XYZ file of C-alpha atoms in Angstrom:
739
model
C -15.484 -79.095 -21.905
C -12.435 -81.150 -22.351
C -14.904 -82.390 -25.783
C -15.192 -78.995 -26.851
C -12.665 -77.751 -29.210
C -14.490 -73.890 -30.111
C -14.089 -72.741 -26.198
C -10.393 -72.559 -26.464
C -11.407 -68.472 -27.397
C -14.141 -68.018 -24.279
C -13.280 -65.565 -21.489
C -16.055 -66.561 -19.294
C -14.442 -64.856 -16.295
C -13.853 -61.605 -18.598
C -10.462 -60.447 -17.339
C -9.561 -60.330 -21.276
C -7.479 -62.826 -21.630
C -8.717 -65.729 -23.689
C -9.167 -69.411 -21.886
C -6.489 -70.108 -23.932
C -4.138 -67.071 -23.646
C -5.147 -68.125 -19.948
C -3.465 -71.729 -20.283
C -0.718 -70.389 -22.899
C 1.089 -67.851 -20.405
C 3.960 -66.551 -20.473
C 3.968 -67.001 -23.853
C 1.539 -65.193 -25.855
C -0.693 -67.009 -28.925
C 1.472 -66.281 -31.019
C 4.514 -67.861 -29.764
C 2.686 -70.333 -27.839
C 2.455 -73.103 -30.291
C 5.658 -72.609 -32.383
C 8.438 -71.516 -30.145
C 7.419 -72.620 -27.140
C 9.858 -75.432 -25.856
C 8.911 -76.194 -22.371
C 5.552 -76.455 -20.332
C 3.410 -73.090 -20.143
C 2.776 -72.247 -15.945
C 5.220 -70.120 -13.584
C 7.901 -73.661 -12.648
C 7.899 -74.864 -9.066
C 11.205 -72.892 -7.929
C 10.199 -69.696 -8.941
C 6.458 -70.417 -7.067
C 5.056 -69.697 -2.617
C 3.097 -73.895 -3.455
C 6.119 -75.413 -4.824
C 3.696 -76.406 -7.156
C 3.408 -75.633 -11.545
C 1.165 -72.818 -11.341
C -0.781 -71.215 -14.081
C -3.806 -68.217 -14.826
C -6.717 -69.448 -13.839
C -10.196 -69.166 -16.659
C -12.680 -69.298 -13.232
C -11.018 -65.871 -11.865
C -10.160 -62.823 -13.345
C -7.649 -62.123 -11.096
C -5.849 -65.018 -10.222
C -2.415 -64.034 -8.088
C -5.461 -61.890 -6.262
C -3.530 -58.723 -6.493
C -6.711 -56.138 -7.495
C -5.338 -56.570 -11.504
C -7.215 -58.488 -13.917
C -5.046 -60.970 -15.552
C -5.539 -59.713 -18.899
C -4.776 -56.120 -17.541
C -1.495 -57.282 -16.379
C -0.462 -59.252 -19.471
C -1.143 -56.360 -21.518
C 0.575 -54.626 -19.329
C 3.759 -56.147 -18.745
C 3.739 -57.041 -23.403
C 2.103 -53.990 -25.159
C 2.822 -51.557 -21.997
C 6.132 -51.670 -21.887
C 6.653 -53.434 -18.185
C 8.033 -56.388 -19.543
C 10.433 -58.161 -22.203
C 10.197 -61.297 -24.372
C 13.232 -63.624 -23.797
C 14.721 -63.510 -27.803
C 16.040 -67.253 -27.112
C 12.648 -68.745 -25.354
C 10.375 -66.313 -27.229
C 9.151 -66.259 -22.937
C 7.813 -63.036 -21.271
C 9.216 -61.594 -18.281
C 7.686 -58.889 -16.836
C 9.528 -56.929 -13.966
C 5.316 -55.446 -12.555
C 1.949 -56.201 -13.827
C 3.333 -60.639 -13.608
C -0.691 -62.128 -13.013
C 1.171 -65.033 -10.964
C 2.231 -62.727 -8.601
C 0.878 -60.704 -6.023
C 2.762 -57.994 -5.097
C 1.337 -55.597 -7.410
C -1.338 -55.101 -4.818
C 1.729 -52.829 -2.808
C 3.524 -51.842 -5.612
C 3.697 -48.343 -7.111
C 6.065 -49.147 -11.082
C 5.162 -45.459 -12.089
C 8.617 -44.691 -14.716
C 11.185 -42.600 -12.946
C 12.209 -41.026 -16.424
C 9.105 -41.556 -19.058
C 11.293 -41.975 -21.756
C 14.019 -44.768 -19.878
C 13.875 -48.028 -19.150
C 13.570 -47.277 -15.032
C 10.772 -48.654 -13.189
C 9.346 -47.833 -9.598
C 10.073 -44.198 -8.577
C 6.326 -43.967 -8.071
C 3.622 -41.707 -8.043
C 2.206 -41.519 -4.180
C 3.305 -39.651 -1.755
C 4.107 -38.670 1.723
C 1.115 -37.290 2.952
C 2.611 -37.025 6.907
C 5.832 -35.729 5.627
C 8.523 -37.680 7.371
C 10.349 -38.311 4.230
C 9.652 -41.109 3.690
C 7.241 -43.222 1.169
C 5.304 -45.564 3.367
C 3.460 -48.271 2.537
C 0.002 -46.826 2.859
C 1.352 -43.697 1.205
C 1.521 -45.473 -2.363
C -0.733 -45.092 -5.099
C -0.354 -48.926 -6.224
C -0.272 -50.251 -8.871
C -4.513 -51.448 -8.293
C -5.367 -48.746 -6.733
C -4.681 -46.738 -10.306
C -6.503 -49.657 -11.924
C -9.100 -49.146 -10.255
C -9.589 -45.880 -10.228
C -13.561 -44.194 -10.718
C -14.677 -47.901 -10.649
C -18.246 -47.749 -8.564
C -17.866 -49.599 -5.717
C -19.478 -52.329 -5.832
C -16.742 -53.206 -9.260
C -16.537 -56.568 -10.090
C -14.880 -57.540 -13.299
C -16.761 -61.808 -13.461
C -19.646 -59.482 -14.063
C -19.049 -56.703 -15.135
C -15.304 -57.080 -17.844
C -12.537 -54.871 -17.714
C -12.661 -50.991 -16.726
C -11.562 -49.904 -20.213
C -13.642 -48.666 -22.969
C -13.566 -50.271 -25.928
C -11.290 -52.758 -27.490
C -7.825 -53.343 -26.503
C -5.247 -54.611 -28.075
C -4.284 -58.790 -28.008
C -7.640 -58.592 -25.863
C -10.777 -60.525 -25.916
C -12.966 -57.840 -27.760
C -15.854 -58.145 -25.441
C -13.457 -57.565 -22.639
C -14.616 -54.127 -21.386
C -17.300 -52.859 -19.819
C -19.981 -51.138 -22.380
C -22.052 -48.466 -20.090
C -19.002 -46.038 -19.905
C -17.142 -44.288 -22.243
C -13.813 -42.395 -22.336
C -15.034 -38.426 -22.632
C -12.850 -37.858 -25.388
C -14.601 -41.234 -27.212
C -11.759 -43.040 -27.570
C -10.498 -46.636 -26.530
C -8.587 -47.008 -24.197
C -8.565 -47.619 -19.860
C -10.507 -45.864 -17.526
C -8.306 -45.240 -14.216
C -4.917 -43.750 -14.012
C -2.268 -44.760 -15.584
C 0.136 -46.604 -13.084
C 3.239 -46.326 -16.254
C 3.820 -43.192 -15.434
C 3.449 -40.492 -12.996
C 0.886 -37.899 -14.140
C -0.995 -39.559 -16.674
C -3.651 -36.938 -17.738
C -4.563 -37.757 -21.289
C -7.320 -35.478 -21.972
C -7.978 -31.377 -21.230
C -11.436 -29.780 -21.552
C -11.020 -27.038 -24.223
C -14.219 -25.440 -23.407
C -17.414 -27.522 -23.249
C -15.365 -30.062 -25.887
C -12.755 -32.959 -23.715
C -9.579 -33.095 -26.410
C -7.140 -35.798 -25.750
C -3.223 -34.663 -24.659
C -0.539 -35.292 -27.519
C 2.184 -35.284 -24.557
C 0.250 -36.177 -21.412
C 0.025 -34.707 -17.962
C -0.929 -31.998 -15.954
C 1.924 -30.933 -13.906
C 0.952 -33.033 -10.382
C 0.942 -36.707 -9.970
C -1.273 -39.115 -10.163
C -0.933 -39.833 -6.557
C -1.420 -36.422 -4.969
C -4.551 -35.904 -7.349
C -6.257 -39.032 -5.823
C -5.659 -37.798 -2.533
C -6.858 -34.922 -2.172
C -10.501 -35.709 -4.529
C -9.233 -34.880 -7.950
C -8.950 -36.236 -10.891
C -5.041 -37.405 -12.672
C -6.592 -38.324 -16.275
C -8.010 -35.185 -16.275
C -5.660 -32.239 -16.883
C -8.212 -29.216 -16.932
C -8.742 -29.730 -12.574
C -4.533 -28.270 -12.443
C -5.424 -24.297 -13.383
C -9.409 -25.027 -10.723
C -9.260 -23.368 -7.822
C -11.359 -26.616 -6.437
C -11.714 -24.495 -2.688
C -12.365 -21.000 -4.247
C -9.733 -20.247 -1.882
C -8.025 -17.476 -4.076
C -7.875 -13.342 -4.016
C -9.028 -10.704 -5.000
C -5.743 -8.734 -5.208
C -6.599 -5.962 -7.262
C -10.762 -5.688 -5.500
C -11.525 -5.016 -8.381
C -14.811 -7.649 -7.545
C -13.083 -10.653 -10.027
C -10.735 -12.978 -9.001
C -8.931 -13.543 -12.209
C -8.471 -17.184 -13.108
C -5.314 -19.703 -14.154
C -5.490 -20.652 -17.822
C -2.515 -22.809 -17.745
C 0.201 -23.852 -15.284
C 2.746 -22.390 -16.954
C 1.020 -18.719 -16.473
C -0.750 -19.871 -13.267
C 1.436 -17.486 -11.435
C -0.514 -14.585 -13.418
C -4.016 -15.814 -12.153
C -5.787 -13.982 -8.349
C -7.200 -17.629 -8.536
C -4.484 -19.740 -6.232
C -5.645 -22.905 -8.900
C -4.976 -26.730 -7.581
C -1.733 -26.320 -9.083
C -0.339 -24.261 -7.506
C -1.320 -25.851 -3.988
C 0.440 -28.903 -5.159
C 3.204 -26.352 -5.113
C 3.289 -25.646 -1.810
C 3.298 -29.436 -0.236
C 6.493 -30.088 -3.022
C 8.983 -26.326 -2.219
C 11.182 -27.951 -4.933
C 12.001 -31.069 -2.564
C 11.707 -29.552 0.800
C 8.158 -31.367 1.945
C 9.652 -32.869 4.953
C 8.949 -31.463 7.834
C 10.914 -28.441 9.600
C 12.260 -29.473 13.786
C 15.835 -30.867 15.226
C 16.497 -34.769 14.292
C 18.301 -36.724 16.821
C 19.639 -40.837 16.859
C 22.681 -43.060 18.422
C 25.112 -42.709 16.190
C 27.206 -45.352 16.482
C 25.269 -48.674 15.037
C 22.056 -48.792 12.445
C 18.645 -48.257 14.424
C 14.734 -47.433 13.226
C 14.261 -44.559 16.610
C 15.001 -41.137 15.823
C 13.453 -38.477 18.076
C 11.742 -35.521 16.583
C 11.148 -32.533 17.419
C 9.248 -29.260 16.348
C 7.216 -26.627 18.001
C 4.444 -28.957 18.792
C 5.951 -31.701 20.902
C 6.819 -32.226 23.776
C 9.882 -31.122 24.544
C 8.768 -28.451 22.191
C 11.123 -25.627 20.327
C 10.043 -22.358 19.803
C 9.311 -23.627 16.087
C 10.630 -25.423 13.269
C 12.686 -23.301 10.822
C 16.031 -25.093 13.101
C 19.565 -23.610 11.591
C 22.272 -23.923 14.344
C 22.846 -26.940 16.671
C 24.894 -25.637 19.560
C 26.219 -28.483 21.669
C 26.323 -27.803 25.942
C 27.501 -31.133 26.793
C 28.472 -30.428 30.877
C 24.529 -29.228 31.293
C 22.580 -32.455 29.078
C 21.865 -29.478 27.444
C 21.326 -28.415 23.169
C 20.467 -24.253 22.439
C 18.969 -24.774 19.111
C 18.395 -21.788 17.721
C 15.484 -21.193 15.094
C 13.200 -18.196 12.681
C 11.529 -16.980 15.797
C 14.479 -17.688 19.434
C 16.290 -19.959 21.060
C 15.358 -23.579 22.812
C 17.655 -24.634 25.571
C 16.503 -28.448 25.464
C 18.208 -31.961 27.002
C 15.977 -34.238 24.643
C 16.870 -37.221 26.980
C 14.618 -35.665 30.201
C 12.038 -33.858 27.573
C 12.993 -30.843 28.812
C 12.784 -27.709 27.601
C 13.164 -23.693 27.790
C 11.639 -21.619 25.730
C 13.054 -18.392 24.725
C 10.836 -15.337 22.142
C 12.648 -12.691 20.419
C 10.856 -9.891 20.052
C 8.474 -9.290 17.454
C 9.132 -8.831 13.936
C 12.614 -10.103 14.428
C 13.686 -13.360 12.774
C 16.877 -15.375 13.178
C 19.300 -16.495 10.484
C 22.572 -17.750 12.115
C 24.284 -17.637 15.927
C 27.560 -18.340 17.656
C 28.503 -19.034 20.993
C 31.176 -17.314 22.538
C 33.578 -17.767 25.508
C 35.974 -14.880 27.046
C 36.656 -14.756 30.883
C 33.916 -12.047 31.351
C 30.568 -13.790 30.320
C 28.890 -15.956 28.457
C 27.800 -15.121 24.264
C 25.861 -15.404 21.902
C 26.173 -13.842 18.808
C 23.067 -13.870 16.163
C 22.401 -13.408 12.874
C 19.112 -12.014 12.710
C 16.844 -9.374 10.086
C 17.494 -6.189 11.801
C 21.076 -6.879 12.469
C 24.000 -8.529 14.203
C 23.429 -9.004 18.667
C 24.841 -10.496 21.441
C 23.225 -12.080 24.225
C 24.369 -13.538 27.946
C 24.063 -16.812 28.714
C 23.883 -17.427 32.892
C 24.542 -20.969 33.500
C 23.973 -22.005 29.587
C 20.336 -20.186 29.468
C 19.659 -17.488 26.686
C 18.845 -13.783 29.648
C 16.430 -12.042 26.679
C 16.484 -8.566 28.513
C 20.233 -8.308 27.820
C 19.907 -8.706 23.392
C 20.562 -6.092 22.213
C 19.961 -3.350 19.335
C 21.254 -3.641 16.153
C 19.903 -1.753 11.947
C 22.879 -3.007 10.409
C 20.034 -5.436 7.796
C 19.638 -8.975 7.724
C 22.986 -10.651 8.927
C 22.699 -13.792 7.396
C 26.658 -16.022 8.155
C 28.686 -15.162 10.786
C 32.532 -16.333 10.070
C 35.489 -15.492 13.227
C 38.786 -13.888 11.549
C 41.953 -15.682 12.402
C 43.279 -12.156 13.633
C 45.940 -13.225 16.711
C 44.011 -9.821 18.543
C 42.588 -11.315 20.933
C 39.412 -10.065 20.063
C 36.421 -11.618 18.376
C 36.765 -9.620 15.006
C 34.124 -11.452 12.614
C 33.339 -11.166 8.702
C 29.543 -10.548 8.135
C 27.650 -12.003 5.165
C 23.827 -10.380 4.905
C 21.239 -10.710 1.408
C 23.008 -10.570 -2.100
C 26.236 -8.708 -1.587
C 26.299 -7.381 1.422
C 29.537 -7.955 3.803
C 31.001 -5.922 6.964
C 34.134 -6.539 9.232
C 33.287 -6.161 12.883
C 34.914 -6.108 15.757
C 33.636 -7.567 19.099
C 35.469 -7.356 22.756
C 34.747 -8.228 25.745
C 33.329 -5.374 27.787
C 35.055 -2.893 29.141
C 33.139 -2.695 32.160
C 34.166 -6.400 33.327
C 30.885 -7.367 33.382
C 27.898 -7.186 30.392
C 27.103 -7.367 26.721
C 30.420 -6.983 25.422
C 31.805 -3.550 23.230
C 30.660 -3.651 19.269
C 33.043 -1.361 17.171
C 31.464 0.236 13.904
C 31.126 -2.306 10.986
C 32.817 -1.381 8.062
C 31.171 -2.780 4.746
C 34.349 -4.948 2.826
C 33.757 -2.887 -0.361
C 36.726 -5.163 -2.526
C 33.975 -8.389 -2.085
C 31.053 -6.158 -2.716
C 32.574 -4.438 -6.225
C 33.450 -8.381 -7.121
C 29.145 -9.580 -6.386
C 27.799 -6.027 -8.200
C 30.190 -6.794 -10.688
C 28.776 -10.961 -11.341
C 25.467 -9.653 -9.968
C 25.928 -12.858 -7.284
C 25.409 -13.349 -3.731
C 27.459 -14.256 -1.139
C 26.612 -17.852 0.564
C 28.957 -18.943 2.629
C 32.567 -18.284 3.866
C 35.481 -19.773 5.620
C 38.934 -18.104 7.469
C 42.008 -20.359 6.962
C 45.302 -21.031 8.895
C 47.759 -21.370 6.248
C 51.251 -22.762 7.903
C 53.742 -20.663 6.941
C 52.250 -18.209 5.469
C 49.000 -15.529 6.409
C 45.310 -16.456 7.121
C 43.182 -17.147 3.806
C 39.704 -16.025 3.449
C 37.618 -17.847 0.947
C 34.156 -16.693 -0.349
C 31.595 -19.205 -1.410
C 28.368 -17.431 -3.328
C 26.263 -18.851 -5.676
C 27.432 -17.887 -8.736
C 31.392 -19.459 -8.078
C 33.865 -18.933 -4.879
C 36.806 -16.075 -4.239
C 39.988 -16.399 -2.674
C 41.129 -13.484 -1.046
C 45.015 -13.704 1.066
C 43.928 -11.669 3.976
C 44.163 -11.505 7.934
C 41.567 -8.471 8.616
C 39.478 -8.633 5.425
C 41.276 -6.228 3.928
C 43.478 -5.635 1.044
C 46.743 -4.664 2.345
C 48.107 -7.975 1.722
C 46.307 -8.835 -1.708
C 42.670 -8.036 -3.687
C 39.922 -10.260 -3.537
C 40.548 -13.245 -7.270
C 38.023 -15.830 -8.626
C 39.305 -19.422 -7.916
C 35.856 -20.151 -10.170
C 32.693 -18.456 -11.821
C 29.639 -20.568 -13.502
C 31.440 -20.339 -16.606
C 34.174 -23.042 -15.793
C 32.255 -24.636 -11.891
C 32.650 -28.201 -13.149
C 36.508 -27.719 -14.082
C 36.937 -27.887 -10.622
C 33.756 -28.937 -8.706
C 31.044 -32.029 -9.486
C 28.746 -31.312 -12.009
C 24.821 -30.654 -9.952
C 22.610 -30.759 -12.509
C 22.931 -31.414 -16.358
C 20.555 -28.914 -17.777
C 22.136 -26.271 -15.343
C 25.375 -25.551 -15.931
C 25.027 -22.716 -12.669
C 23.944 -24.443 -10.333
C 27.378 -26.579 -10.406
C 29.419 -22.838 -8.971
C 26.907 -22.847 -5.501
C 29.243 -22.926 -2.711
C 26.205 -24.607 -0.038
C 29.174 -25.000 3.136
C 32.805 -24.820 4.437
C 34.288 -26.504 7.578
C 38.097 -26.748 8.467
C 39.583 -29.815 6.973
C 42.223 -32.601 10.036
C 43.378 -34.486 11.957
C 40.400 -34.862 15.000
C 42.004 -34.949 17.854
C 39.349 -36.943 21.256
C 37.701 -33.738 22.232
C 36.109 -32.710 18.653
C 38.166 -30.167 17.725
C 41.190 -30.472 14.700
C 45.084 -31.484 15.781
C 46.623 -29.374 13.079
C 44.267 -27.869 9.554
C 45.226 -29.766 6.383
C 42.348 -28.789 4.231
C 38.583 -27.235 3.397
C 36.303 -29.263 3.395
C 33.336 -28.333 0.437
C 29.497 -28.799 0.223
C 27.959 -27.845 -3.102
C 24.594 -29.019 -5.064
C 26.922 -31.229 -7.232
C 28.971 -33.131 -4.129
C 31.449 -33.474 -1.006
C 34.810 -32.514 -1.608
C 37.537 -32.152 0.383
C 39.995 -29.233 -0.599
C 43.732 -29.930 -0.602
C 45.280 -26.506 0.537
C 49.663 -27.536 -0.574
C 47.873 -27.468 -4.724
C 44.528 -24.821 -3.875
C 47.336 -22.289 -3.312
C 49.413 -22.793 -6.908
C 47.379 -25.077 -8.911
C 43.659 -25.060 -7.196
C 42.010 -27.336 -10.082
C 43.928 -30.464 -8.928
C 43.073 -29.442 -4.917
C 39.418 -30.744 -5.050
C 39.390 -34.168 -4.314
C 35.804 -36.257 -4.885
C 36.972 -39.540 -4.924
C 34.905 -42.443 -2.917
C 32.953 -39.250 -2.039
C 29.051 -39.919 -4.520
C 26.169 -41.092 -3.017
C 25.155 -42.944 -6.069
C 22.091 -45.148 -4.299
C 20.325 -41.400 -3.139
C 22.236 -38.823 -6.668
C 18.250 -38.933 -7.399
C 16.709 -37.623 -4.359
C 19.764 -34.624 -3.775
C 21.382 -36.247 -1.255
C 25.008 -34.928 -2.735
C 23.760 -31.888 -2.540
C 25.510 -31.011 0.475
C 24.672 -28.400 3.393
C 26.481 -28.920 6.517
C 29.866 -30.956 7.235
C 30.913 -32.721 10.596
C 33.687 -34.455 10.987
C 34.061 -36.788 13.473
C 37.167 -39.439 14.720
C 36.999 -41.808 11.695
C 33.900 -40.624 9.996
C 32.814 -37.262 7.560
C 29.075 -36.623 8.694
C 27.182 -35.007 5.851
C 23.522 -33.171 6.255
C 22.016 -32.915 2.712
C 18.634 -32.252 0.786
C 18.058 -35.465 1.007
C 19.082 -36.181 4.426
C 22.471 -37.417 6.720
C 24.372 -40.172 5.663
C 28.499 -40.078 6.427
C 31.214 -40.855 4.292
C 34.037 -43.652 6.503
C 37.466 -41.282 6.780
C 38.551 -38.630 7.194
C 40.987 -35.811 5.310
C 43.327 -37.441 5.156
C 41.623 -39.848 2.851
C 38.265 -41.380 2.242
C 37.392 -44.688 1.937
C 33.175 -44.943 1.055
C 30.215 -44.319 2.341
C 29.251 -45.387 5.454
C 26.640 -48.089 5.645
C 25.586 -48.632 8.831
C 24.408 -45.300 9.648
C 20.386 -44.025 10.481
C 19.103 -41.684 8.071
C 17.830 -38.025 9.228
C 15.621 -37.603 5.987
C 14.965 -32.860 5.517
C 16.695 -30.344 3.893
C 19.933 -30.805 6.959
C 21.242 -27.559 7.423
C 23.410 -28.225 10.931
C 24.757 -31.399 12.922
C 26.156 -31.309 16.030
C 27.108 -35.215 18.035
C 26.161 -35.359 21.788
C 27.475 -37.735 24.068
C 24.490 -39.115 26.818
C 24.912 -42.099 29.096
C 28.741 -42.900 27.324
C 26.854 -43.237 23.769
C 27.592 -41.040 20.961
C 24.424 -39.051 19.206
C 24.007 -37.023 16.261
C 21.207 -34.440 16.258
C 20.117 -32.772 13.076
C 18.735 -28.853 12.026
C 16.437 -29.861 9.266
C 15.238 -26.342 7.780
C 11.779 -26.250 5.713
C 11.658 -24.866 2.312
C 9.799 -21.955 1.698
C 7.237 -23.210 3.502
C 6.731 -25.234 6.947
C 4.644 -28.211 6.119
C 2.744 -28.366 9.619
C -0.149 -28.834 7.853
C -0.742 -29.922 4.061
C -1.525 -28.218 1.796
C -5.287 -29.132 1.111
C -6.559 -28.217 -2.932
C -10.530 -28.648 -1.421
C -9.746 -26.726 1.367
C -10.272 -23.029 2.052
C -7.982 -22.793 5.059
C -5.473 -26.223 5.484
C -4.303 -25.572 8.462
C -7.081 -24.329 9.923
C -5.215 -20.578 11.853
C -8.568 -18.069 10.469
C -6.779 -17.038 7.128
C -7.612 -18.580 3.311
C -4.367 -20.344 1.989
C -4.977 -18.196 -0.133
C -4.903 -14.617 1.562
C -1.709 -15.868 2.911
C 0.414 -16.732 -0.488
C -0.889 -13.210 -2.098
C 0.517 -11.304 1.444
C 3.293 -13.683 1.930
C 3.263 -16.016 4.615
C 2.510 -19.556 5.357
C -0.730 -21.541 4.135
C 0.829 -24.817 6.169
C 1.845 -22.844 9.439
C -0.585 -22.713 12.012
C 1.008 -20.799 14.334
C 1.397 -17.937 11.786
C -1.589 -16.211 12.778
C -0.195 -15.070 16.430
C 2.689 -13.802 14.518
C 2.920 -10.279 13.397
C 5.530 -9.858 10.484
C 6.051 -5.988 9.711
C 5.662 -6.164 13.823
C 2.804 -2.963 13.530
C 1.514 -3.854 16.883
C 1.323 -0.896 19.828
C 2.744 -1.885 23.056
C 4.214 0.510 25.883
C 4.380 1.448 29.308
C 3.575 4.721 31.285
C 3.552 5.483 34.633
C 3.725 1.402 34.817
C 0.589 0.971 32.465
C 0.729 -1.260 30.100
C -1.026 -0.422 26.690
C -0.723 -3.899 24.472
C -1.953 -3.819 21.063
C -0.936 -6.515 19.494
C -1.379 -5.952 15.074
C -0.701 -10.172 14.387
C -1.783 -11.395 10.982
C -4.420 -13.282 11.823
C -5.947 -9.564 13.181
C -4.873 -7.957 9.777
C -6.926 -10.372 7.722
C -10.266 -9.793 9.666
C -10.059 -5.770 9.715
C -13.310 -4.808 8.675
C -13.455 -1.133 7.627
C -14.062 2.483 8.956
C -14.368 4.636 6.848
C -16.424 5.434 3.355
C -13.862 4.301 0.724
C -12.360 2.181 2.741
C -10.794 -1.371 2.044
C -11.650 -4.402 4.431
C -7.941 -6.128 5.221
C -4.816 -4.528 6.015
C -1.346 -6.263 4.442
C 0.882 -7.763 6.297
C 3.808 -7.373 5.103
C 3.762 -3.286 4.999
C 3.271 -1.489 8.860
C 1.137 1.111 7.010
C -0.744 -0.139 4.301
C -3.175 3.088 3.682
């Protein structure tokens, strides 16, 4: 009413902003008539309509983004999502602008609560493709509306808050529902915090938290029907899929997220940790894309696609260009795949055997794969590029995780083998004395010099490379989880000299990029090493001038000339740091593949590339499609005169084929409860592990042409019902003799 001087304090649309406040915005009432020097509202040059726009006192949500005007004003001014221009007193909103409808899609949560960087969000990657899609965000409007009845209407019901809010209309909040703690505040989750739980239940009394959060992001909780406001549900086992491991008749509940691993309940927090998997939640498998330009098209192959792989736990990708095929090594077998014709052949390993690494060897007699498994080192004949599984040799050496060729010049395949922990061997493989068949193996000899060094340092092997040195004997560089070792040796013996540390956890950051501000020892980890030098047209190196080194802190180029005498000056990282995605793990390098003019990199965050080569790096190559996930193997492939990049994406501890669900006893629908799988070291996100026999305790034999097969799969172990007095149901899938 233009004639009524009192209706400036009314709030007919119940959005928390009085009529005068809506007129004054983007100034607040305390500065609107004392410090304002221009018109209110948003100027025409900032609006899509081209007209000056004002907040509408008749509509609770002027911009139509799902957030009432008063709520957005509160978040911008009181909530820290905006700032006031000291010269004009006008407010600028980074998020929660009541005249900007983008908040309907934005997920504004602070990246670090004590900092001022916004926009990290608390949505989660539902389909595990490595990207938070628009429909996977937990948007600002969804956070505000969390918990509202389905027919909520602000103009009728009021703001979704309890009590009164600072600087908003005193009657704006609804008056039927209280916060569990009885204080004033918003009733939804907090769009400013990734983890905004503000209270917990102490026995029967709700208690406010001094530090908000329960360890689970709000978006994950909201998606799975948990309460992002209540910290107590983190330690609950909502789907009752815990397991009575000590068989005392009680499932011990979890009392806190800090001690969750001690209880027998499979709490919601523990299920969330399986999803996030230390940052490795992306679905594993084989990915490929065209190398020469940026494209949204990325090929994905795993055990569920057509063509398929044996399994998605890929660690090795070898090219077979003459046959238009790739040989893909994964945990349970080998796949020969033509990704362009859509054809694959799968070759599974024997039950109980897991493949960790493989290399190809082409002597004059045969074509071989040399395999490192949990049993030892094996050979396998390739016929027309395809594995002949009946030629797989046996081994009982123990787990072999790394196989590296020693540059001895002997004509045989001299290898250094790295196993679990501090185990290392040298072995020679030679062509078969008969001229055909599997190669001959010498006895593996333990390398005591390296083992003793690692035992003293309590370190484990991660990588090794044998570097030819012009004018002198070759150099062995050994990577560990606690530093780098140099050893001047031709054949893995100390006939020339003893191995010694280049750096350890104590001084790693004097040599390489830091990896973690709070964990200095992480910088010392060596993930991968590859020879560096000018790349010839066939992909080989014209000469070796250095070593590419990948650590959790970044990519480095080791200058061999400096490395011999001045190792601290030998590590070059100039223009090699990925600043844009360092928080996501782009500098945690796990694979390196140099081609002419580019260094292709696989990281915890996926693939990216550097422009340049061993003679110098110009910076990040922008025109390259990113393939997300933990990339541990890279290979380039020519098809129809076009170059493609294929990446082996490895999982973390869990496959994430099916998303873990805190409201489902059996998330992967394999017939085994999640808690049982978790307790016994299986994967509650992998539906295929029900058919596997992890401890290989099935019975398979052949007598006089009559076969007997009684496999004892993981599902059989779970389903076993005792047949004796005092016996227990279920057997242990990790133990071949449970009783």
